[in-house]
Short mmCIF file of C-alpha atoms and ligand atoms in Angstrom, two decimals:
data_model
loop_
_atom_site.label_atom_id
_atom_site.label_comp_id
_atom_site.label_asym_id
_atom_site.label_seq_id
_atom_site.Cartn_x
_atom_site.Cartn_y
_atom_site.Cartn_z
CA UNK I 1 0.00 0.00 0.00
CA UNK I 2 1.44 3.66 -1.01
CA UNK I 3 -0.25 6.70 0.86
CA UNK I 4 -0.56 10.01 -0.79
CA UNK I 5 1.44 12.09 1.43
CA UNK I 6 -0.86 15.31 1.09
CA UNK I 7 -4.17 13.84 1.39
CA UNK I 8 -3.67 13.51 5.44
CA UNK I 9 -6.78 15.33 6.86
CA UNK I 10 -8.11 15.49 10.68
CA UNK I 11 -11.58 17.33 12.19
CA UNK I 12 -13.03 16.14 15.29
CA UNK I 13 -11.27 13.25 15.74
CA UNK I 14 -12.46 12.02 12.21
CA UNK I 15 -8.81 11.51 10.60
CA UNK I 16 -8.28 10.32 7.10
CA UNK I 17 -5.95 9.53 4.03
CA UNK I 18 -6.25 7.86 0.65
CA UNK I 19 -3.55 5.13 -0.47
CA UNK I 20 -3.48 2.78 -3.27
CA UNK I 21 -2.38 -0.59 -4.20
CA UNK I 22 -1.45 -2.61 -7.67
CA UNK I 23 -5.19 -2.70 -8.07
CA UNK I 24 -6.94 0.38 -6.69
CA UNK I 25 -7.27 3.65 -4.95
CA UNK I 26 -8.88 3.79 -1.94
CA UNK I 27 -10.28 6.19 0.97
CA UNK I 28 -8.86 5.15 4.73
CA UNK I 29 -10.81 6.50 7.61
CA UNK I 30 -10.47 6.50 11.35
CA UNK I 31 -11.92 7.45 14.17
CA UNK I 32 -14.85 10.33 14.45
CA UNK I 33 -18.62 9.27 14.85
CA UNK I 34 -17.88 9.80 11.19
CA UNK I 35 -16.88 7.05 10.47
CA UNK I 36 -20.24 4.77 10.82
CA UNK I 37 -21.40 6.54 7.79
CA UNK I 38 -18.81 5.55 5.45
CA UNK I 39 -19.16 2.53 3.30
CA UNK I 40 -16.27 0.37 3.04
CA UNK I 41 -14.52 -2.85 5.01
CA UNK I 42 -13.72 -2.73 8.66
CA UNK I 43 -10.24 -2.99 9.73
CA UNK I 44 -7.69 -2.23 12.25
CA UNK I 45 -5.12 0.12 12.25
CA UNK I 46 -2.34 0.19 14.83
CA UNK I 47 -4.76 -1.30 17.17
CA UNK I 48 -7.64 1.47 16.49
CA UNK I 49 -10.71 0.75 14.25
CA UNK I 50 -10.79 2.00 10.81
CA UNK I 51 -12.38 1.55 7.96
CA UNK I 52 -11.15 0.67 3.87
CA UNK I 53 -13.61 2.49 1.60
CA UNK I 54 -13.81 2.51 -1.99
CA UNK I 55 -13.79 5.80 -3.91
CA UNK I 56 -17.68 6.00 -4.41
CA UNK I 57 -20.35 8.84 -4.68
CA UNK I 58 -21.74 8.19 -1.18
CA UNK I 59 -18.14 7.87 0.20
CA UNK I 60 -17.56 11.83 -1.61
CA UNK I 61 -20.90 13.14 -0.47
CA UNK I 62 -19.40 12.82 3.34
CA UNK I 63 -15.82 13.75 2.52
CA UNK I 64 -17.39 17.13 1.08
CA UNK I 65 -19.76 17.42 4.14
CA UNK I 66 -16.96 16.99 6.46
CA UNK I 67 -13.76 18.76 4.65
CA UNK I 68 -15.89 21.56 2.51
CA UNK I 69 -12.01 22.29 0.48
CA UNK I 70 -13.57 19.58 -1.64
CA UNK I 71 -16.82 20.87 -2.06
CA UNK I 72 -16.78 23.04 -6.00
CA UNK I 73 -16.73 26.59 -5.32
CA UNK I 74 -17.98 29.48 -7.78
CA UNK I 75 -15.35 31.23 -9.28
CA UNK I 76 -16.00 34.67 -8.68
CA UNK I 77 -13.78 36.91 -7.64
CA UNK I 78 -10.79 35.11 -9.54
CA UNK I 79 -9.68 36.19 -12.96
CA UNK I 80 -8.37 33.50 -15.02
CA UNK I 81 -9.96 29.94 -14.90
CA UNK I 82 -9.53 27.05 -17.06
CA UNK I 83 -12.05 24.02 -17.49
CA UNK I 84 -10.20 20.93 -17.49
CA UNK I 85 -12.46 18.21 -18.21
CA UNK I 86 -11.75 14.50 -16.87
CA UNK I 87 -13.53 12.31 -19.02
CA UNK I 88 -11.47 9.08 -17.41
CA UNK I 89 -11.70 10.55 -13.53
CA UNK I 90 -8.61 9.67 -13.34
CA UNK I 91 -6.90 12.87 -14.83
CA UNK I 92 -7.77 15.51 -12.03
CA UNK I 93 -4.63 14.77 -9.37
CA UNK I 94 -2.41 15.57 -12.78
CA UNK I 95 -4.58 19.08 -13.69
CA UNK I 96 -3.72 19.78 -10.32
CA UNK I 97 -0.46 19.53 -10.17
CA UNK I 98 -0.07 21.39 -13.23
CA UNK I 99 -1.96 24.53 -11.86
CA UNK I 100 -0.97 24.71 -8.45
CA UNK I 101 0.84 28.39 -7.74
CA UNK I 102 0.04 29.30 -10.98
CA UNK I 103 -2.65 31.65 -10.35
CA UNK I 104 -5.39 30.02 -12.64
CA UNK I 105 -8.84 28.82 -10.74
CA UNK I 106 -9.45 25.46 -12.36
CA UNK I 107 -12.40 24.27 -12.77
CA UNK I 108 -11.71 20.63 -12.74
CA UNK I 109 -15.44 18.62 -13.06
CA UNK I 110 -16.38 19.90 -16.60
CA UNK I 111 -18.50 17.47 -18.65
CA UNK I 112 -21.33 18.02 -21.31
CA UNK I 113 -24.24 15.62 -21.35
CA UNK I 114 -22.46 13.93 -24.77
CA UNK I 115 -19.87 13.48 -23.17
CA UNK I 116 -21.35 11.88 -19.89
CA UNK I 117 -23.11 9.30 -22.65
CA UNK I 118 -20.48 8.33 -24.45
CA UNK I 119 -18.58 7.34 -21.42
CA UNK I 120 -21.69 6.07 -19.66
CA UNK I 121 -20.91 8.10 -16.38
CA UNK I 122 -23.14 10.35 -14.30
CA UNK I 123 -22.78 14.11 -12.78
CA UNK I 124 -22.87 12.46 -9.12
CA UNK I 125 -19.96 10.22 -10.63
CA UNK I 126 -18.01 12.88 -11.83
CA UNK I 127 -18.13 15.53 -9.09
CA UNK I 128 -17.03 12.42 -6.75
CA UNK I 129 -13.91 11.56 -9.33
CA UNK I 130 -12.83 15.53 -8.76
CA UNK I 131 -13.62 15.20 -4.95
CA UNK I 132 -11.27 12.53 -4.66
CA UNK I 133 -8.34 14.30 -7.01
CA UNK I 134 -8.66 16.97 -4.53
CA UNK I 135 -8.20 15.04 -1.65
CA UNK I 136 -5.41 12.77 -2.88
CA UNK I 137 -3.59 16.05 -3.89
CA UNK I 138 -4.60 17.97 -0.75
CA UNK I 139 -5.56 20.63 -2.70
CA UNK I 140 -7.18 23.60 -0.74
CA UNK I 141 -6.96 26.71 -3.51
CA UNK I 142 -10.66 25.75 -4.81
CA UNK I 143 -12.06 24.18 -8.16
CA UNK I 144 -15.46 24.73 -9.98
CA UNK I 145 -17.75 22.47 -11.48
CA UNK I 146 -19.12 23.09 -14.41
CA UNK I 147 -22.36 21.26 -16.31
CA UNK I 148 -20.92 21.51 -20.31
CA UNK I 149 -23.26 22.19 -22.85
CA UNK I 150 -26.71 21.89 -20.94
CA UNK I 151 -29.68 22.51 -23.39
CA UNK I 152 -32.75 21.60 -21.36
CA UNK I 153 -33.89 22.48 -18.14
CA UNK I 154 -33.85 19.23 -16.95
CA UNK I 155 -30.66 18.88 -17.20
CA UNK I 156 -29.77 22.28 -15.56
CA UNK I 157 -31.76 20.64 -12.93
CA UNK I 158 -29.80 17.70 -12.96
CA UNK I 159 -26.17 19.56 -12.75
CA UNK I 160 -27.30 21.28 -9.71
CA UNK I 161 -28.92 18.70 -8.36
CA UNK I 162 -25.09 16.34 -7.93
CA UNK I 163 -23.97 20.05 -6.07
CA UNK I 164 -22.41 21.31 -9.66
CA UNK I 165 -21.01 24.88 -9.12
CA UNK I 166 -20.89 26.14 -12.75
CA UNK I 167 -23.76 26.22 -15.42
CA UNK I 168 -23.29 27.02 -19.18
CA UNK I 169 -26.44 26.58 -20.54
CA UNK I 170 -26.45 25.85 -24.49
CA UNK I 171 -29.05 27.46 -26.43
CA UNK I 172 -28.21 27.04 -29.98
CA UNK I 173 -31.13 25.10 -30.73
CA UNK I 174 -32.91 27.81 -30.79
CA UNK I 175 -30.45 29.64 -32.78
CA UNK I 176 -31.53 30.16 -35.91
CA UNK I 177 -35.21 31.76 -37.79
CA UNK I 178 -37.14 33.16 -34.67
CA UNK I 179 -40.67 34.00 -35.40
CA UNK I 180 -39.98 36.54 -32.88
CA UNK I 181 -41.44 40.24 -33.59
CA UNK I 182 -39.52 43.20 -33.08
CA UNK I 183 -42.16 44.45 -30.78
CA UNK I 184 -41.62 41.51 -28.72
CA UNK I 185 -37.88 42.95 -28.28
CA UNK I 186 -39.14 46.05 -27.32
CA UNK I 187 -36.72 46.52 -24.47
CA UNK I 188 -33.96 46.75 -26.52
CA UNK I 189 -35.12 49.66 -28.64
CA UNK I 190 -32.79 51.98 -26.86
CA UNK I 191 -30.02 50.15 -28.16
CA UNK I 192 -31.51 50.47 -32.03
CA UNK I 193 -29.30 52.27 -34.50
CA UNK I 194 -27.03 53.43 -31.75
CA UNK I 195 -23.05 53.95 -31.81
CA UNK I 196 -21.53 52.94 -28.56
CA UNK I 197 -18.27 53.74 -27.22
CA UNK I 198 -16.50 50.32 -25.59
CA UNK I 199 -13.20 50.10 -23.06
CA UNK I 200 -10.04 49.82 -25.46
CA UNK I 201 -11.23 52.93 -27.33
CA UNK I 202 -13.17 51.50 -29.87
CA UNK I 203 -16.82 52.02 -31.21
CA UNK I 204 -19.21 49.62 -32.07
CA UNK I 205 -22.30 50.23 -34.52
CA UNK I 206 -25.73 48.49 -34.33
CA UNK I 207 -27.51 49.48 -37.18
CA UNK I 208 -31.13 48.98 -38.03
CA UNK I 209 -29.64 45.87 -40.04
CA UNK I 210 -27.73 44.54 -37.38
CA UNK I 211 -30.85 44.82 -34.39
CA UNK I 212 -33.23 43.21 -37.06
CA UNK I 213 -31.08 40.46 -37.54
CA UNK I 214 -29.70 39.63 -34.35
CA UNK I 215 -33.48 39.54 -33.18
CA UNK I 216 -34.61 37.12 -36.06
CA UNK I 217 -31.83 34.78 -35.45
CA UNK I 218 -31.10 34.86 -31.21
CA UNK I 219 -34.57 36.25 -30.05
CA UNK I 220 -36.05 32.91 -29.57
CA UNK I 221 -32.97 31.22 -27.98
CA UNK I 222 -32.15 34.49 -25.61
CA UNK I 223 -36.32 34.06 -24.45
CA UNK I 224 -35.20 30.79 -23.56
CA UNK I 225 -32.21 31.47 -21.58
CA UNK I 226 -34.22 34.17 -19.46
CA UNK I 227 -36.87 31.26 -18.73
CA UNK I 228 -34.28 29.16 -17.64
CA UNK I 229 -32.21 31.45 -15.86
CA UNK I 230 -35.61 32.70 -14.07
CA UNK I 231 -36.82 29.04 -13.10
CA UNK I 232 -33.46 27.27 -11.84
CA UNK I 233 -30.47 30.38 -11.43
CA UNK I 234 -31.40 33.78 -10.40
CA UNK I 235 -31.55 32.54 -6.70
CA UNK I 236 -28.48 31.09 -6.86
CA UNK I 237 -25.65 33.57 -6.34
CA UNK I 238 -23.31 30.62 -5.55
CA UNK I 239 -23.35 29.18 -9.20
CA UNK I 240 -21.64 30.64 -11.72
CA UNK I 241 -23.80 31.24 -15.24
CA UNK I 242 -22.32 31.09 -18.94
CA UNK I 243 -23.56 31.26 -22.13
CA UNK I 244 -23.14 29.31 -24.88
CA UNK I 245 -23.68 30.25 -28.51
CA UNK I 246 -20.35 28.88 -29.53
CA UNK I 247 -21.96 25.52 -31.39
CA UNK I 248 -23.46 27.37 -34.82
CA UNK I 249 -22.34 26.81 -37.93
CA UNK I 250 -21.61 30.87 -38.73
CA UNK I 251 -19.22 32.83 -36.63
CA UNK I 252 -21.11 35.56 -34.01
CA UNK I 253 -20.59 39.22 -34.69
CA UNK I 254 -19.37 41.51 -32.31
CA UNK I 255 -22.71 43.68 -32.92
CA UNK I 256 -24.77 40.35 -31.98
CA UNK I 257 -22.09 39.78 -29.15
CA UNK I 258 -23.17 43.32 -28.24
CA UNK I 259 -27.12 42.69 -28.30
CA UNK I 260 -27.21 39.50 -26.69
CA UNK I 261 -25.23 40.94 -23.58
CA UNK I 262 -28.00 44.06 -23.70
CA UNK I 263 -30.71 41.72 -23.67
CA UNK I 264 -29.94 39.44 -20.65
CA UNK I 265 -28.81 42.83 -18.60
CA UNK I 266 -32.26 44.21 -19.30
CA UNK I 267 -33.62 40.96 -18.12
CA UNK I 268 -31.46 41.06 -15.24
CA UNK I 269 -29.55 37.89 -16.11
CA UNK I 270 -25.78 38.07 -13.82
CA UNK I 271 -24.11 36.12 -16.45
CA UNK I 272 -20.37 35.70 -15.95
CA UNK I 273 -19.41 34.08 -19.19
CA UNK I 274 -20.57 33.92 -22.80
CA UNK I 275 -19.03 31.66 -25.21
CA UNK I 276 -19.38 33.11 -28.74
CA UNK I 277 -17.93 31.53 -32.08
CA UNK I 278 -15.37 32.86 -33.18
CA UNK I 279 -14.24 33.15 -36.66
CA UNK I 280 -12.06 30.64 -38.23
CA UNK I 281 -12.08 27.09 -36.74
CA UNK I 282 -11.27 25.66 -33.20
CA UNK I 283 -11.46 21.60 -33.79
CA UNK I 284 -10.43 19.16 -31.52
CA UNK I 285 -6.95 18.51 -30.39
CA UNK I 286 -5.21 20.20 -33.23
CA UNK I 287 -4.25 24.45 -33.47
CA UNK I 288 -6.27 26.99 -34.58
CA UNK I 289 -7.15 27.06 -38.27
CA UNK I 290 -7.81 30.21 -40.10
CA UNK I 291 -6.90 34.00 -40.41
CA UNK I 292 -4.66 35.19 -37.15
CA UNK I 293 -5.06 38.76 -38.00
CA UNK I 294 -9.10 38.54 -38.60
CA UNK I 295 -9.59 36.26 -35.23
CA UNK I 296 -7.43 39.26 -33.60
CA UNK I 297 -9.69 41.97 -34.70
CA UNK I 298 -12.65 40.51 -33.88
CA UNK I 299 -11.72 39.15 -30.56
CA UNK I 300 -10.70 43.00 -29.28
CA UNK I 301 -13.58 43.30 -30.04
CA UNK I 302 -15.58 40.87 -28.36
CA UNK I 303 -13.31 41.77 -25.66
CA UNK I 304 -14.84 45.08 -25.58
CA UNK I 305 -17.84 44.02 -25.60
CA UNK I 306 -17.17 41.72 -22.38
CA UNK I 307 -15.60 44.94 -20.50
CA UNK I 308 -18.29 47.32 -21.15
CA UNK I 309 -20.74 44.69 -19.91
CA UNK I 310 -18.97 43.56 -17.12
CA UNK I 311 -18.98 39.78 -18.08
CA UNK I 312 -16.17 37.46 -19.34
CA UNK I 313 -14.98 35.60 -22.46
CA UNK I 314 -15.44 31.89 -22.81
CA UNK I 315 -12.90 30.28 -25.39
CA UNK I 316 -14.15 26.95 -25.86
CA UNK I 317 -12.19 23.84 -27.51
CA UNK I 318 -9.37 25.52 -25.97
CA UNK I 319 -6.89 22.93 -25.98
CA UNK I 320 -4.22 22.89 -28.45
CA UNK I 321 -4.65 26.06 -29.86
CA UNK I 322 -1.42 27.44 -29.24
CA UNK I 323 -0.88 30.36 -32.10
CA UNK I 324 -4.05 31.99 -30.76
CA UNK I 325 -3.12 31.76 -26.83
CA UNK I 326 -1.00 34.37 -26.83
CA UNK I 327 -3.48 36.74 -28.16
CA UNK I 328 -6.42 35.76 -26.48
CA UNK I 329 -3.77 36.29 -22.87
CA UNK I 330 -2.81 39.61 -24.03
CA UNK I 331 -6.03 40.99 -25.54
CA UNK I 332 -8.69 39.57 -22.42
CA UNK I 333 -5.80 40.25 -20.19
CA UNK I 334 -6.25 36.84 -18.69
CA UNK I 335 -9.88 37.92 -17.10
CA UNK I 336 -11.78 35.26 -19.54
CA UNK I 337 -12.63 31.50 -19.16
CA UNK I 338 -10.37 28.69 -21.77
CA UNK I 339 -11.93 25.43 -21.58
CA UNK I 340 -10.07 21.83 -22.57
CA UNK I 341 -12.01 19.27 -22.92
CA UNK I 342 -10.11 15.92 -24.42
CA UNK I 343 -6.73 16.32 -24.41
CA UNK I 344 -6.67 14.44 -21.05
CA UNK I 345 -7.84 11.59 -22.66
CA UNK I 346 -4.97 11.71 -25.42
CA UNK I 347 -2.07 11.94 -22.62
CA UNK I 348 -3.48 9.02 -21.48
CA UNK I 349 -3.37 7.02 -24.94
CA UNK I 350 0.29 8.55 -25.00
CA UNK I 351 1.06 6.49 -21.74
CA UNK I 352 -0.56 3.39 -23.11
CA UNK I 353 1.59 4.16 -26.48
CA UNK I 354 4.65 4.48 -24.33
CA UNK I 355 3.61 1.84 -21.36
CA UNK I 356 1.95 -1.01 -23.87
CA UNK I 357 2.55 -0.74 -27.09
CA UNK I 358 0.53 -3.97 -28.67
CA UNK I 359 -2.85 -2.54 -26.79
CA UNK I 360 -2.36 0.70 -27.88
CA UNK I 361 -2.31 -1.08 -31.48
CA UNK I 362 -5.16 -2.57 -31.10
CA UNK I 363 -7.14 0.63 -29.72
CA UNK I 364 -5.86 2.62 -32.69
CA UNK I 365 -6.97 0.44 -35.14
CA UNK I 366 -10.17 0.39 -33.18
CA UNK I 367 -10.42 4.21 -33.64
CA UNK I 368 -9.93 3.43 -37.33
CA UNK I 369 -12.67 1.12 -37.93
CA UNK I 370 -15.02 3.81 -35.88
CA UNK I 371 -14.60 6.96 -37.04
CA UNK I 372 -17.04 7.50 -38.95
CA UNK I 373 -19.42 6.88 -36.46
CA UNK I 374 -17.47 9.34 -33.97
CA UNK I 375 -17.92 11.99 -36.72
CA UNK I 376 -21.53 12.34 -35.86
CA UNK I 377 -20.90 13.71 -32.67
CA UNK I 378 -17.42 16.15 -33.40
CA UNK I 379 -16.80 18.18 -36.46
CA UNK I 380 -13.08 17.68 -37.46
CA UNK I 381 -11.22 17.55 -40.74
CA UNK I 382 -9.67 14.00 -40.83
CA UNK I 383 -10.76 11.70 -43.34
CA UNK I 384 -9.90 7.90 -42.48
CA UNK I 385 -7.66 7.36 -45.71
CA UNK I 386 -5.84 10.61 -43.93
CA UNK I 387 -4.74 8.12 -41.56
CA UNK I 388 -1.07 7.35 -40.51
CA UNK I 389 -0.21 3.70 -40.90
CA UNK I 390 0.91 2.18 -37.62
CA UNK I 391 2.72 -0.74 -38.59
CA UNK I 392 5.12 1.67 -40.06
CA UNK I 393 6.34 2.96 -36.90
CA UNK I 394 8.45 0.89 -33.82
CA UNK I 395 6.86 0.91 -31.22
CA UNK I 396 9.48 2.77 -29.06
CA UNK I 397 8.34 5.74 -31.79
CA UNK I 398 3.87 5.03 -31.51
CA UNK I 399 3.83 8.21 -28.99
CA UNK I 400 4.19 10.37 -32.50
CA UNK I 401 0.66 9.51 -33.54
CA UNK I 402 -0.32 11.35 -30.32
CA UNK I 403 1.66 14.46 -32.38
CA UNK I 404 0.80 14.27 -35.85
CA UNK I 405 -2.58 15.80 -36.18
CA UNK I 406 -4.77 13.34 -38.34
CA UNK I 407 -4.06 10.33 -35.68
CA UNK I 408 -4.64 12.65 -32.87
CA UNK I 409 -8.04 13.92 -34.54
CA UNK I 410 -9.32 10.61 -34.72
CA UNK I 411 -8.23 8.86 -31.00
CA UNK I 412 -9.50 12.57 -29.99
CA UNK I 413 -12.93 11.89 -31.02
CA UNK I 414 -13.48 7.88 -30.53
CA UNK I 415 -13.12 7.69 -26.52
CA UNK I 416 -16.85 6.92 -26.30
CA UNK I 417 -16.17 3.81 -28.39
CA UNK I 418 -12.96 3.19 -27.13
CA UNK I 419 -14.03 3.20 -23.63
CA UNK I 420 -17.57 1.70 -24.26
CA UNK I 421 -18.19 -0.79 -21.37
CA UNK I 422 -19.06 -3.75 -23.94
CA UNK I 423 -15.57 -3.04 -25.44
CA UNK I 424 -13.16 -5.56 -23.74
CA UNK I 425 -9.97 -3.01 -23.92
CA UNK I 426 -11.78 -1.07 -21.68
CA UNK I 427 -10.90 -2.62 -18.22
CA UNK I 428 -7.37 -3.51 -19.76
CA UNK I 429 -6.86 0.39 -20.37
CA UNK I 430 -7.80 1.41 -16.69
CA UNK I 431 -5.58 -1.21 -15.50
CA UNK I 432 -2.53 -0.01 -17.57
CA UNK I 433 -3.60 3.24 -16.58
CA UNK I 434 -3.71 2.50 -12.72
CA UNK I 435 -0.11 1.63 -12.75
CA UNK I 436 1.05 4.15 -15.18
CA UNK I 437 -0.28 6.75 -12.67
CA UNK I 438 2.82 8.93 -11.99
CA UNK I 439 3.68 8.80 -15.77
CA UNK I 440 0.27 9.94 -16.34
CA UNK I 441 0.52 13.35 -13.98
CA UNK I 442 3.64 13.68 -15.80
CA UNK I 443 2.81 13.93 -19.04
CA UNK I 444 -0.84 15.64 -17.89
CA UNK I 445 1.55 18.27 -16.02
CA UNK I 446 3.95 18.92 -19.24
CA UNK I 447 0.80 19.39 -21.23
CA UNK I 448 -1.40 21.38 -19.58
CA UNK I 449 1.68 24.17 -18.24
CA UNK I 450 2.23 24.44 -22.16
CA UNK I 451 -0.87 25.82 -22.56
CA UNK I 452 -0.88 28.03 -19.56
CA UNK I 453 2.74 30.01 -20.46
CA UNK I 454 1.37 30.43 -23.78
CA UNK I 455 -1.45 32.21 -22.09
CA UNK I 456 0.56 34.15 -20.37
CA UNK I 457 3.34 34.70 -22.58
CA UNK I 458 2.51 38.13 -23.55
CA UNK I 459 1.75 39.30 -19.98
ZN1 ZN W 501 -18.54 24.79 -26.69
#
């Protein structure tokens, strides 16, 4: 049995750690009245009772209740924040590491509801994952929790239900041809063919053309977001609100940008992100593609926009887009919100490329014969003749499909198949994984600071 050193925690005589062996993590708890509560196997420690629990949801529910550093926390207040999202649960202790002292809030539970079916977990399951990173890494700075992509109130519901601390509600299904009259926008006419001066001495326009439009296309979805804001947020100052509008097939103007920030003020909406799209393209686990100079102009401003509001920017599909973080750092100032999503799930193939080479192989080739199924869900360029051939490579050199963008496209985007629980590498994979653990924070610690001094490279 190994202990991890900082996850020693005492209150009122209720003393615990967590440990692992070649087979698991666990919880170890002793003492306190406590410790009835917790599920797990009896046991005795240096003469005193104690108990061996298994990292569970009911198990996180009372380490929360009795250590509230593990409880998600909203992130106001802090600047710069950074949604790291842990499809495995098994990535947070490494996110951790890699943030710690470096000023950033993390928000370390971050899942959409896509994302929680394709890997057939729940919200419960993944606030207790984070709950236990925290722990493990005795980690008392703070994390969010964010509910990704929520398009129905139910599911707001169900985010805040588990004790999430962070909701971005997507509304682009009702993006699009709103039946919506202008008259039903009528608190926005003072904000009808107006020039406004913005923060970063610039100007923005709303024409006639521009308030027409913005109504037809957002009016329906930005009715929807007040409904839901109304019903499930407004009395709830401790959860933090964005807004998506990032998932649309055109990019969103600054003058819409402008609008849709007008309307939820006027409807008293305290939102503290909004996601817009931005122009060019941000696809999964590769760089930015498209103009640098054009994304630049627009995001100052968007930027602007954000300021003379008063809420944030939300950069979604964050990860690996390393010619644009040094803009977005120096243009937001670091006051904005970057999520990553999946790239946790690639340093983990790269430790399974490095750690056992014939499975990863076999998951690769996996990946292959699924991609076009996986292309439903994720929009990316990769075509599966675009494919590198792995029997071409050693296997002391396999890590470089993790770097050469067509392979990493396509692992990027087949997890949910890859780690389907009817697919028999699955338990083999968390097994490899579970020994591979200090290689894993490694190469999860490497990653994730690249992305942070890129950030702040032009601070
Ligand atoms: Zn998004």
């Amino acid at each position: 049995m190994k202990i991890y050193e900082n996850s020693h925690y005492e209150k009122e005589e209720c003393s615990c750690f967590m440990a692992r062996d070649d087979k698991e993590r666990f919880l170890v708890v002793t003492g306190g009245t406590k410790m009835e509560e917790f599920r797990g196997e009896a046991l005795l420690m240096d003469g005193k009772k104690a108990k061996k629990c298994p990292l569970d949801v009911h198990n996180s529910r009372l380490v929360r209740e009795i250590f509230p550093f593990t409880k998600p926390v909203s992130v106001r207040g802090r600047k710069f924040s950074i949604g790291l999202g842990d499809r495995l649960g098994i990535a947070s202790a490494g996110h951790i590491k890699a943030v710690r002292g470096k000023g950033v809030f993390p928000v370390l539970a971050q899942q959409s509801i896509r994302e929680l079916n394709l890997t057939g977990r729940t919200y419960d399951e993944v606030l207790a994952d984070a709950t236990w990173a925290v722990l493990q890494e005795g980690y008392e700075d703070g994390y969010g929790a964010d509910g990704d992509h929520l398009k129905t109130k139910g599911e707001v519901a169900m985010a805040l239900e588990a004790g999430f601390s962070m909701i971005t509600l997507d509304c682009s299904e009702f993006i699009g041809d709103s039946n919506l009259t202008q008259s039903e926008a009528g608190h926005l006419e003072t904000y009808r063919d107006c020039t406004f001066d913005l923060p970063g001495g610039v100007s923005i326009n709303i024409s006639e053309e521009n308030y027409t439009e913005t109504i037809a296309i957002y009016g329906r979805a930005l009715e929807f977001t007040v409904e839901v804001y109304n019903e499930l947020l407004r009395e709830r100052d401790d959860v933090d609100f964005e807004l998506s509008i990032d998932e649309t097939m055109t990019p969103t103007k600054p003058e819409a940008h402008f609008l849709i920030a007008a309307w939820l003020k006027e409807k008293g909406v305290n939102v503290l992100n909004i996601a817009p799209r931005f122009c060019g393209e941000f696809q999964k686990g590769i760089d930015y593609r498209g103009d640098l100079m054009q994304f630049e102009k627009e995001l100052r401003l968007h930027q602007a926009v954000a300021e003379y509001f008063g809420h944030r920017l939300s950069i979604h599909s964050g990860s690996d887009k390393f010619s644009v973080f040094p803009i977005i750092g120096r243009l937001t100032g670091l006051d904005c919100h970057v999520k990553t999503a999946g790239t946790n799930w690639l340093e983990a193939l790269r430790c399974i490329a490095t750690a056992a080479p014939a499975l990863f192989r076999r998951m690769y080739r996996f990946a292959l014969d699924n991609l076009d199924g996986a292309k439903a869900y994720y929009h990316i360029y990769t075509e599966k003749q675009m494919a590198p051939d792995d029997e071409a490579l050693k296997d002391t050199e396999l890590d470089r499909l993790l770097d050469i963008n067509e392979s990493r496209q396509i692992l990027h985007v087949t997890y949910g198949y890859l780690l389907n629980e009817t697919n028999p590498f699955r338990k083999i994979f968390f097994e490899t994984m579970h020994k591979e653990e200090t290689l894993y924070h490694e190469y999860l610690k490497s990653h994730i600071r690249r992305h942070l001094s890129s950030l702040m490279s032009m601070q």
